[in-house]
Short mmCIF file of N, CA, C and O in Angstrom, two decimals:
data_model
loop_
_atom_site.label_atom_id
_atom_site.label_comp_id
_atom_site.label_asym_id
_atom_site.label_seq_id
_atom_site.Cartn_x
_atom_site.Cartn_y
_atom_site.Cartn_z
N UNK A 97 0.84 -1.19 0.00
CA UNK A 97 0.00 0.00 0.00
C UNK A 97 0.88 1.25 0.00
O UNK A 97 1.02 1.93 1.02
N UNK A 98 1.46 1.52 -1.14
CA UNK A 98 2.32 2.68 -1.29
C UNK A 98 1.45 3.92 -1.50
O UNK A 98 0.56 3.92 -2.35
N UNK A 99 1.73 4.95 -0.74
CA UNK A 99 1.00 6.20 -0.85
C UNK A 99 1.96 7.37 -0.74
O UNK A 99 2.95 7.31 -0.01
N UNK A 100 1.64 8.44 -1.45
CA UNK A 100 2.37 9.68 -1.38
C UNK A 100 1.40 10.80 -1.02
O UNK A 100 0.29 10.86 -1.55
N UNK A 101 1.83 11.68 -0.14
CA UNK A 101 1.02 12.81 0.26
C UNK A 101 1.87 14.07 0.20
O UNK A 101 2.88 14.17 0.89
N UNK A 102 1.44 15.03 -0.63
CA UNK A 102 2.11 16.32 -0.71
C UNK A 102 1.48 17.28 0.29
O UNK A 102 0.27 17.25 0.53
N UNK A 103 2.30 18.14 0.84
CA UNK A 103 1.81 19.14 1.78
C UNK A 103 2.69 20.37 1.71
O UNK A 103 3.78 20.34 1.13
N UNK A 104 2.23 21.45 2.30
CA UNK A 104 3.02 22.66 2.41
C UNK A 104 2.63 23.77 1.47
O UNK A 104 3.20 24.87 1.54
N UNK A 105 1.69 23.52 0.59
CA UNK A 105 1.27 24.55 -0.35
C UNK A 105 0.51 25.66 0.35
O UNK A 105 0.12 25.56 1.51
N UNK A 106 0.31 26.74 -0.38
CA UNK A 106 -0.41 27.87 0.16
C UNK A 106 -0.27 29.09 -0.71
O UNK A 106 0.19 29.01 -1.85
N UNK A 107 -0.66 30.22 -0.16
CA UNK A 107 -0.59 31.50 -0.86
C UNK A 107 0.62 32.28 -0.38
O UNK A 107 0.79 32.49 0.83
N UNK A 108 1.45 32.69 -1.31
CA UNK A 108 2.63 33.48 -0.99
C UNK A 108 2.74 34.64 -1.96
O UNK A 108 2.23 34.59 -3.08
N UNK A 109 3.43 35.69 -1.53
CA UNK A 109 3.65 36.84 -2.39
C UNK A 109 4.84 36.61 -3.31
O UNK A 109 5.73 35.81 -2.99
N UNK A 110 4.86 37.27 -4.45
CA UNK A 110 6.04 37.17 -5.31
C UNK A 110 7.31 37.50 -4.55
O UNK A 110 7.34 38.45 -3.77
N UNK A 111 8.34 36.71 -4.79
CA UNK A 111 9.59 36.87 -4.07
C UNK A 111 9.66 36.09 -2.77
O UNK A 111 10.73 36.01 -2.16
N UNK A 112 8.54 35.52 -2.36
CA UNK A 112 8.50 34.77 -1.13
C UNK A 112 9.02 33.36 -1.28
O UNK A 112 9.46 32.95 -2.36
N UNK A 113 8.96 32.62 -0.18
CA UNK A 113 9.48 31.26 -0.14
C UNK A 113 8.43 30.31 0.43
O UNK A 113 7.56 30.71 1.19
N UNK A 114 8.56 29.06 0.04
CA UNK A 114 7.66 28.03 0.50
C UNK A 114 8.36 26.69 0.38
O UNK A 114 9.13 26.48 -0.58
N UNK A 115 8.13 25.80 1.32
CA UNK A 115 8.72 24.47 1.27
C UNK A 115 7.62 23.42 1.22
O UNK A 115 6.73 23.40 2.09
N UNK A 116 7.66 22.58 0.22
CA UNK A 116 6.72 21.49 0.07
C UNK A 116 7.34 20.19 0.57
O UNK A 116 8.55 20.02 0.51
N UNK A 117 6.50 19.29 1.02
CA UNK A 117 6.95 17.99 1.48
C UNK A 117 6.15 16.90 0.79
O UNK A 117 4.94 17.03 0.57
N UNK A 118 6.85 15.84 0.44
CA UNK A 118 6.23 14.64 -0.10
C UNK A 118 6.51 13.51 0.87
O UNK A 118 7.65 13.06 1.01
N UNK A 119 5.47 13.08 1.58
CA UNK A 119 5.60 12.02 2.56
C UNK A 119 5.15 10.70 1.95
O UNK A 119 4.04 10.61 1.42
N UNK A 120 5.99 9.70 2.05
CA UNK A 120 5.74 8.41 1.42
C UNK A 120 5.52 7.36 2.49
O UNK A 120 6.27 7.29 3.47
N UNK A 121 4.51 6.55 2.30
CA UNK A 121 4.24 5.42 3.18
C UNK A 121 4.15 4.14 2.36
O UNK A 121 3.89 4.17 1.15
N UNK A 122 4.37 3.02 3.01
CA UNK A 122 4.29 1.74 2.34
C UNK A 122 5.58 1.27 1.72
O UNK A 122 5.63 0.17 1.14
N UNK A 123 6.62 2.06 1.82
CA UNK A 123 7.94 1.68 1.32
C UNK A 123 8.99 2.35 2.19
O UNK A 123 8.82 3.51 2.59
N UNK A 124 10.04 1.63 2.47
CA UNK A 124 11.12 2.14 3.29
C UNK A 124 12.24 2.61 2.38
O UNK A 124 12.92 1.81 1.74
N UNK A 125 12.44 3.91 2.33
CA UNK A 125 13.47 4.46 1.45
C UNK A 125 14.88 4.14 1.93
O UNK A 125 15.84 4.33 1.18
N UNK A 126 15.01 3.68 3.16
CA UNK A 126 16.33 3.28 3.64
C UNK A 126 16.77 1.96 3.00
O UNK A 126 17.96 1.76 2.72
N UNK A 127 15.83 1.06 2.76
CA UNK A 127 16.14 -0.25 2.20
C UNK A 127 15.75 -0.38 0.73
O UNK A 127 16.34 -1.18 0.00
N UNK A 128 14.75 0.37 0.30
CA UNK A 128 14.28 0.33 -1.08
C UNK A 128 14.11 1.76 -1.61
O UNK A 128 13.00 2.18 -1.92
N UNK A 129 15.18 2.49 -1.74
CA UNK A 129 15.08 3.88 -2.20
C UNK A 129 14.70 3.97 -3.66
O UNK A 129 15.00 3.07 -4.46
N UNK A 130 14.04 5.05 -4.01
CA UNK A 130 13.61 5.32 -5.37
C UNK A 130 13.89 6.78 -5.72
O UNK A 130 13.84 7.65 -4.84
N UNK A 131 14.19 7.05 -6.99
CA UNK A 131 14.21 8.45 -7.40
C UNK A 131 12.82 9.06 -7.24
O UNK A 131 11.82 8.39 -7.49
N UNK A 132 12.76 10.30 -6.82
CA UNK A 132 11.49 10.99 -6.63
C UNK A 132 11.51 12.27 -7.45
O UNK A 132 12.50 13.01 -7.43
N UNK A 133 10.42 12.51 -8.13
CA UNK A 133 10.30 13.65 -9.02
C UNK A 133 9.16 14.55 -8.58
O UNK A 133 8.09 14.06 -8.19
N UNK A 134 9.38 15.85 -8.63
CA UNK A 134 8.32 16.83 -8.46
C UNK A 134 7.88 17.33 -9.82
O UNK A 134 8.71 17.67 -10.68
N UNK A 135 6.57 17.37 -10.02
CA UNK A 135 5.95 17.95 -11.20
C UNK A 135 4.98 19.04 -10.75
O UNK A 135 4.60 19.10 -9.59
N UNK A 136 4.57 19.86 -11.70
CA UNK A 136 3.53 20.83 -11.41
C UNK A 136 2.64 21.00 -12.63
O UNK A 136 3.05 20.75 -13.76
N UNK A 137 1.42 21.42 -12.39
CA UNK A 137 0.48 21.66 -13.46
C UNK A 137 -0.36 22.88 -13.13
O UNK A 137 -1.06 22.92 -12.11
N UNK A 138 -0.29 23.86 -14.00
CA UNK A 138 -1.09 25.07 -13.87
C UNK A 138 -2.35 24.92 -14.71
O UNK A 138 -2.37 24.16 -15.68
N UNK A 139 -3.42 25.63 -14.35
CA UNK A 139 -4.66 25.55 -15.13
C UNK A 139 -4.42 25.88 -16.59
O UNK A 139 -3.78 26.88 -16.92
N UNK A 140 -4.92 25.02 -17.47
CA UNK A 140 -4.78 25.24 -18.89
C UNK A 140 -3.43 24.89 -19.46
O UNK A 140 -3.20 25.11 -20.65
N UNK A 141 -2.54 24.38 -18.64
CA UNK A 141 -1.20 24.03 -19.10
C UNK A 141 -0.93 22.54 -18.89
O UNK A 141 -1.59 21.88 -18.10
N UNK A 142 0.05 22.05 -19.62
CA UNK A 142 0.47 20.67 -19.46
C UNK A 142 1.26 20.50 -18.17
O UNK A 142 1.87 21.45 -17.66
N UNK A 143 1.24 19.29 -17.66
CA UNK A 143 2.07 18.97 -16.52
C UNK A 143 3.54 19.12 -16.92
O UNK A 143 3.94 18.70 -18.00
N UNK A 144 4.33 19.73 -16.06
CA UNK A 144 5.72 19.94 -16.38
C UNK A 144 6.63 19.44 -15.27
O UNK A 144 6.29 19.47 -14.08
N UNK A 145 7.79 19.00 -15.67
CA UNK A 145 8.82 18.56 -14.75
C UNK A 145 9.37 19.74 -13.98
O UNK A 145 9.58 20.83 -14.53
N UNK A 146 9.62 19.53 -12.69
CA UNK A 146 10.19 20.57 -11.84
C UNK A 146 11.58 20.18 -11.36
O UNK A 146 12.54 20.91 -11.56
N UNK A 147 11.67 19.03 -10.71
CA UNK A 147 12.95 18.60 -10.14
C UNK A 147 12.92 17.12 -9.85
O UNK A 147 11.86 16.53 -9.65
N UNK A 148 14.09 16.50 -9.81
CA UNK A 148 14.21 15.09 -9.48
C UNK A 148 15.41 14.90 -8.56
O UNK A 148 16.41 15.62 -8.67
N UNK A 149 15.29 13.95 -7.65
CA UNK A 149 16.40 13.57 -6.80
C UNK A 149 16.55 12.06 -6.86
O UNK A 149 15.58 11.32 -6.73
N UNK A 150 17.77 11.59 -7.07
CA UNK A 150 18.04 10.17 -7.17
C UNK A 150 18.29 9.57 -5.80
O UNK A 150 18.32 10.27 -4.79
N UNK A 151 18.49 8.26 -5.78
CA UNK A 151 18.75 7.58 -4.52
C UNK A 151 20.07 8.01 -3.91
O UNK A 151 20.25 7.94 -2.69
N UNK A 152 21.00 8.45 -4.75
CA UNK A 152 22.29 8.93 -4.28
C UNK A 152 22.31 10.45 -4.09
O UNK A 152 23.37 11.05 -3.93
N UNK A 153 21.13 11.06 -4.15
CA UNK A 153 20.95 12.50 -3.94
C UNK A 153 21.53 13.36 -5.05
O UNK A 153 21.87 14.53 -4.83
N UNK A 154 21.64 12.79 -6.24
CA UNK A 154 21.89 13.61 -7.42
C UNK A 154 20.61 14.34 -7.77
O UNK A 154 19.51 13.79 -7.62
N UNK A 155 20.72 15.57 -8.22
CA UNK A 155 19.54 16.38 -8.49
C UNK A 155 19.59 16.99 -9.88
O UNK A 155 20.66 17.20 -10.46
N UNK A 156 18.42 17.28 -10.40
CA UNK A 156 18.29 17.96 -11.67
C UNK A 156 17.03 18.81 -11.62
O UNK A 156 16.02 18.40 -11.04
N UNK A 157 17.09 19.99 -12.22
CA UNK A 157 16.00 20.95 -12.16
C UNK A 157 15.60 21.43 -13.53
O UNK A 157 16.42 21.49 -14.46
N UNK A 158 14.34 21.79 -13.66
CA UNK A 158 13.89 22.48 -14.85
C UNK A 158 14.57 23.84 -14.93
O UNK A 158 14.83 24.48 -13.91
N UNK A 159 14.84 24.29 -16.14
CA UNK A 159 15.49 25.58 -16.31
C UNK A 159 14.70 26.71 -15.65
O UNK A 159 15.28 27.68 -15.15
N UNK A 160 13.39 26.58 -15.64
CA UNK A 160 12.54 27.63 -15.12
C UNK A 160 12.67 27.82 -13.61
O UNK A 160 12.30 28.88 -13.09
N UNK A 161 13.17 26.81 -12.91
CA UNK A 161 13.28 26.90 -11.46
C UNK A 161 14.71 26.79 -10.96
O UNK A 161 14.96 26.96 -9.76
N UNK A 162 15.64 26.53 -11.85
CA UNK A 162 17.03 26.35 -11.47
C UNK A 162 17.56 27.59 -10.76
O UNK A 162 17.37 28.71 -11.22
N UNK A 163 18.22 27.36 -9.64
CA UNK A 163 18.74 28.46 -8.85
C UNK A 163 17.77 29.01 -7.84
O UNK A 163 18.17 29.76 -6.95
N UNK A 164 16.51 28.65 -7.96
CA UNK A 164 15.48 29.13 -7.03
C UNK A 164 14.91 28.01 -6.17
O UNK A 164 14.51 28.26 -5.03
N UNK A 165 14.86 26.80 -6.71
CA UNK A 165 14.29 25.66 -6.00
C UNK A 165 15.39 24.70 -5.60
O UNK A 165 16.43 24.60 -6.27
N UNK A 166 15.16 23.96 -4.53
CA UNK A 166 16.09 22.95 -4.07
C UNK A 166 15.32 21.71 -3.62
O UNK A 166 14.41 21.82 -2.79
N UNK A 167 15.69 20.56 -4.16
CA UNK A 167 15.05 19.31 -3.79
C UNK A 167 16.00 18.53 -2.87
O UNK A 167 17.21 18.51 -3.08
N UNK A 168 15.44 17.91 -1.86
CA UNK A 168 16.23 17.13 -0.92
C UNK A 168 15.41 15.95 -0.42
O UNK A 168 14.21 15.89 -0.63
N UNK A 169 16.08 15.02 0.23
CA UNK A 169 15.36 13.86 0.75
C UNK A 169 15.90 13.45 2.10
O UNK A 169 17.08 13.62 2.42
N UNK A 170 15.01 12.89 2.90
CA UNK A 170 15.35 12.30 4.19
C UNK A 170 14.80 10.88 4.15
O UNK A 170 13.62 10.66 4.40
N UNK A 171 15.66 9.94 3.80
CA UNK A 171 15.20 8.56 3.64
C UNK A 171 14.71 7.95 4.94
O UNK A 171 13.84 7.07 4.94
N UNK A 172 15.27 8.38 6.05
CA UNK A 172 14.82 7.88 7.34
C UNK A 172 13.39 8.27 7.65
O UNK A 172 12.68 7.55 8.36
N UNK A 173 12.95 9.40 7.12
CA UNK A 173 11.59 9.87 7.31
C UNK A 173 10.70 9.61 6.10
O UNK A 173 9.54 10.02 6.09
N UNK A 174 11.26 8.96 5.08
CA UNK A 174 10.51 8.69 3.85
C UNK A 174 9.90 9.98 3.30
O UNK A 174 8.73 10.01 2.90
N UNK A 175 10.70 11.02 3.26
CA UNK A 175 10.21 12.33 2.86
C UNK A 175 11.14 12.96 1.84
O UNK A 175 12.36 12.89 1.96
N UNK A 176 10.55 13.60 0.84
CA UNK A 176 11.27 14.41 -0.12
C UNK A 176 10.70 15.82 -0.06
O UNK A 176 9.49 16.00 -0.11
N UNK A 177 11.57 16.80 0.04
CA UNK A 177 11.15 18.18 0.17
C UNK A 177 11.53 18.98 -1.06
O UNK A 177 12.47 18.65 -1.77
N UNK A 178 10.78 20.03 -1.29
CA UNK A 178 11.07 20.98 -2.36
C UNK A 178 11.04 22.37 -1.77
O UNK A 178 9.97 22.90 -1.44
N UNK A 179 12.22 22.94 -1.60
CA UNK A 179 12.34 24.30 -1.11
C UNK A 179 12.22 25.25 -2.29
O UNK A 179 12.97 25.13 -3.26
N UNK A 180 11.31 26.18 -2.20
CA UNK A 180 11.05 27.11 -3.28
C UNK A 180 11.29 28.53 -2.79
O UNK A 180 10.70 28.95 -1.80
N UNK A 181 12.14 29.24 -3.49
CA UNK A 181 12.43 30.62 -3.15
C UNK A 181 12.28 31.52 -4.36
O UNK A 181 12.16 31.06 -5.49
N UNK A 182 12.29 32.82 -4.09
CA UNK A 182 12.13 33.81 -5.15
C UNK A 182 10.95 33.47 -6.04
O UNK A 182 11.04 33.50 -7.28
N UNK A 183 9.85 33.17 -5.42
CA UNK A 183 8.69 32.67 -6.15
C UNK A 183 8.11 33.74 -7.07
O UNK A 183 8.09 34.93 -6.75
N UNK A 184 7.64 33.27 -8.21
CA UNK A 184 7.07 34.12 -9.24
C UNK A 184 5.62 33.71 -9.48
O UNK A 184 5.24 32.57 -9.22
N UNK A 185 4.80 34.61 -9.99
CA UNK A 185 3.42 34.24 -10.31
C UNK A 185 3.32 33.02 -11.22
O UNK A 185 2.38 32.23 -11.09
N UNK A 186 4.26 32.87 -12.13
CA UNK A 186 4.24 31.73 -13.03
C UNK A 186 4.54 30.40 -12.35
O UNK A 186 4.43 29.34 -12.96
N UNK A 187 4.95 30.44 -11.08
CA UNK A 187 5.13 29.22 -10.30
C UNK A 187 3.80 28.69 -9.77
O UNK A 187 3.76 27.60 -9.20
N UNK A 188 2.75 29.46 -9.92
CA UNK A 188 1.43 29.04 -9.45
C UNK A 188 1.00 27.77 -10.16
O UNK A 188 0.94 27.72 -11.39
N UNK A 189 0.70 26.74 -9.39
CA UNK A 189 0.33 25.45 -9.95
C UNK A 189 0.00 24.49 -8.82
O UNK A 189 0.24 24.78 -7.65
N UNK A 190 -0.54 23.34 -9.19
CA UNK A 190 -0.64 22.23 -8.28
C UNK A 190 0.64 21.41 -8.41
O UNK A 190 1.02 21.03 -9.52
N UNK A 191 1.29 21.17 -7.30
CA UNK A 191 2.56 20.46 -7.30
C UNK A 191 2.34 19.01 -6.85
O UNK A 191 1.66 18.75 -5.85
N UNK A 192 2.93 18.10 -7.60
CA UNK A 192 2.80 16.67 -7.35
C UNK A 192 4.17 16.02 -7.21
O UNK A 192 5.11 16.41 -7.89
N UNK A 193 4.26 15.01 -6.37
CA UNK A 193 5.46 14.18 -6.33
C UNK A 193 5.14 12.81 -6.89
O UNK A 193 3.98 12.37 -6.90
N UNK A 194 6.18 12.14 -7.35
CA UNK A 194 5.99 10.89 -8.09
C UNK A 194 7.22 10.01 -7.98
O UNK A 194 8.35 10.49 -7.93
N UNK A 195 6.99 8.70 -7.92
CA UNK A 195 8.06 7.74 -8.14
C UNK A 195 7.49 6.49 -8.77
O UNK A 195 6.27 6.29 -8.81
N UNK A 196 8.38 5.64 -9.27
CA UNK A 196 7.97 4.40 -9.92
C UNK A 196 8.40 3.19 -9.11
O UNK A 196 9.48 3.18 -8.51
N UNK A 197 7.55 2.17 -9.09
CA UNK A 197 7.85 0.90 -8.47
C UNK A 197 7.21 -0.20 -9.29
O UNK A 197 6.00 -0.16 -9.54
N UNK A 198 8.01 -1.15 -9.71
CA UNK A 198 7.52 -2.26 -10.54
C UNK A 198 6.78 -1.75 -11.78
O UNK A 198 5.73 -2.27 -12.14
N UNK A 199 7.33 -0.72 -12.39
CA UNK A 199 6.77 -0.11 -13.59
C UNK A 199 5.46 0.62 -13.36
O UNK A 199 4.81 1.04 -14.32
N UNK A 200 5.06 0.78 -12.12
CA UNK A 200 3.85 1.52 -11.78
C UNK A 200 4.21 2.90 -11.26
O UNK A 200 5.13 3.05 -10.46
N UNK A 201 3.46 3.90 -11.72
CA UNK A 201 3.65 5.26 -11.24
C UNK A 201 2.79 5.51 -10.02
O UNK A 201 1.62 5.17 -9.99
N UNK A 202 3.38 6.14 -9.02
CA UNK A 202 2.67 6.52 -7.82
C UNK A 202 2.68 8.03 -7.69
O UNK A 202 3.72 8.67 -7.82
N UNK A 203 1.50 8.59 -7.44
CA UNK A 203 1.32 10.03 -7.34
C UNK A 203 0.61 10.38 -6.05
O UNK A 203 -0.22 9.61 -5.55
N UNK A 204 0.89 11.56 -5.56
CA UNK A 204 0.13 12.10 -4.46
C UNK A 204 -1.07 12.86 -4.98
O UNK A 204 -1.34 12.90 -6.18
N UNK A 205 -1.80 13.46 -4.06
CA UNK A 205 -3.01 14.20 -4.43
C UNK A 205 -2.71 15.61 -4.91
O UNK A 205 -3.59 16.27 -5.48
N UNK A 206 -1.51 16.07 -4.70
CA UNK A 206 -1.11 17.40 -5.10
C UNK A 206 -1.34 18.43 -4.02
O UNK A 206 -2.20 18.27 -3.15
N UNK A 207 -0.56 19.49 -4.06
CA UNK A 207 -0.74 20.61 -3.15
C UNK A 207 -0.68 21.90 -3.95
O UNK A 207 0.19 22.08 -4.80
N UNK A 208 -1.61 22.79 -3.69
CA UNK A 208 -1.74 24.03 -4.46
C UNK A 208 -0.77 25.08 -3.97
O UNK A 208 -0.70 25.38 -2.77
N UNK A 209 -0.04 25.65 -4.90
CA UNK A 209 0.83 26.79 -4.63
C UNK A 209 0.33 27.97 -5.45
O UNK A 209 0.22 27.88 -6.67
N UNK A 210 0.03 29.05 -4.78
CA UNK A 210 -0.43 30.26 -5.44
C UNK A 210 0.49 31.41 -5.09
O UNK A 210 0.68 31.72 -3.91
N UNK A 211 1.07 32.02 -6.10
CA UNK A 211 1.99 33.15 -5.91
C UNK A 211 1.29 34.38 -6.45
O UNK A 211 1.11 34.53 -7.66
N UNK A 212 0.91 35.27 -5.56
CA UNK A 212 0.14 36.44 -5.96
C UNK A 212 0.29 37.52 -4.90
O UNK A 212 0.42 37.23 -3.71
N UNK A 213 0.28 38.76 -5.35
CA UNK A 213 0.31 39.88 -4.43
C UNK A 213 -1.09 40.31 -4.03
O UNK A 213 -1.28 41.13 -3.15
#
């Protein structure tokens, strides 16, 4: 029963910061780690890649967020975080975390991030 739950979204002003968390249950990342990816989807737009972190904590970011966002993981807590800074209105979206197991994709319910003055 693998489940992912995103949290930490909310309303922030442009230039502000917010940290999202992806909490995973049903799998122990200490013994069975997986790469975890953050995606986002804004109304009327396609889902887009945001950031990924590998089991060895290698990271990669979309150009649109590079230098502003930071992805990290705590395998002991089965949690992946996304620190977001210098937020822009175009960052407004529902943010989702994802990983694969046995060729199956697992997604959380998403958390809304709204950047507006």
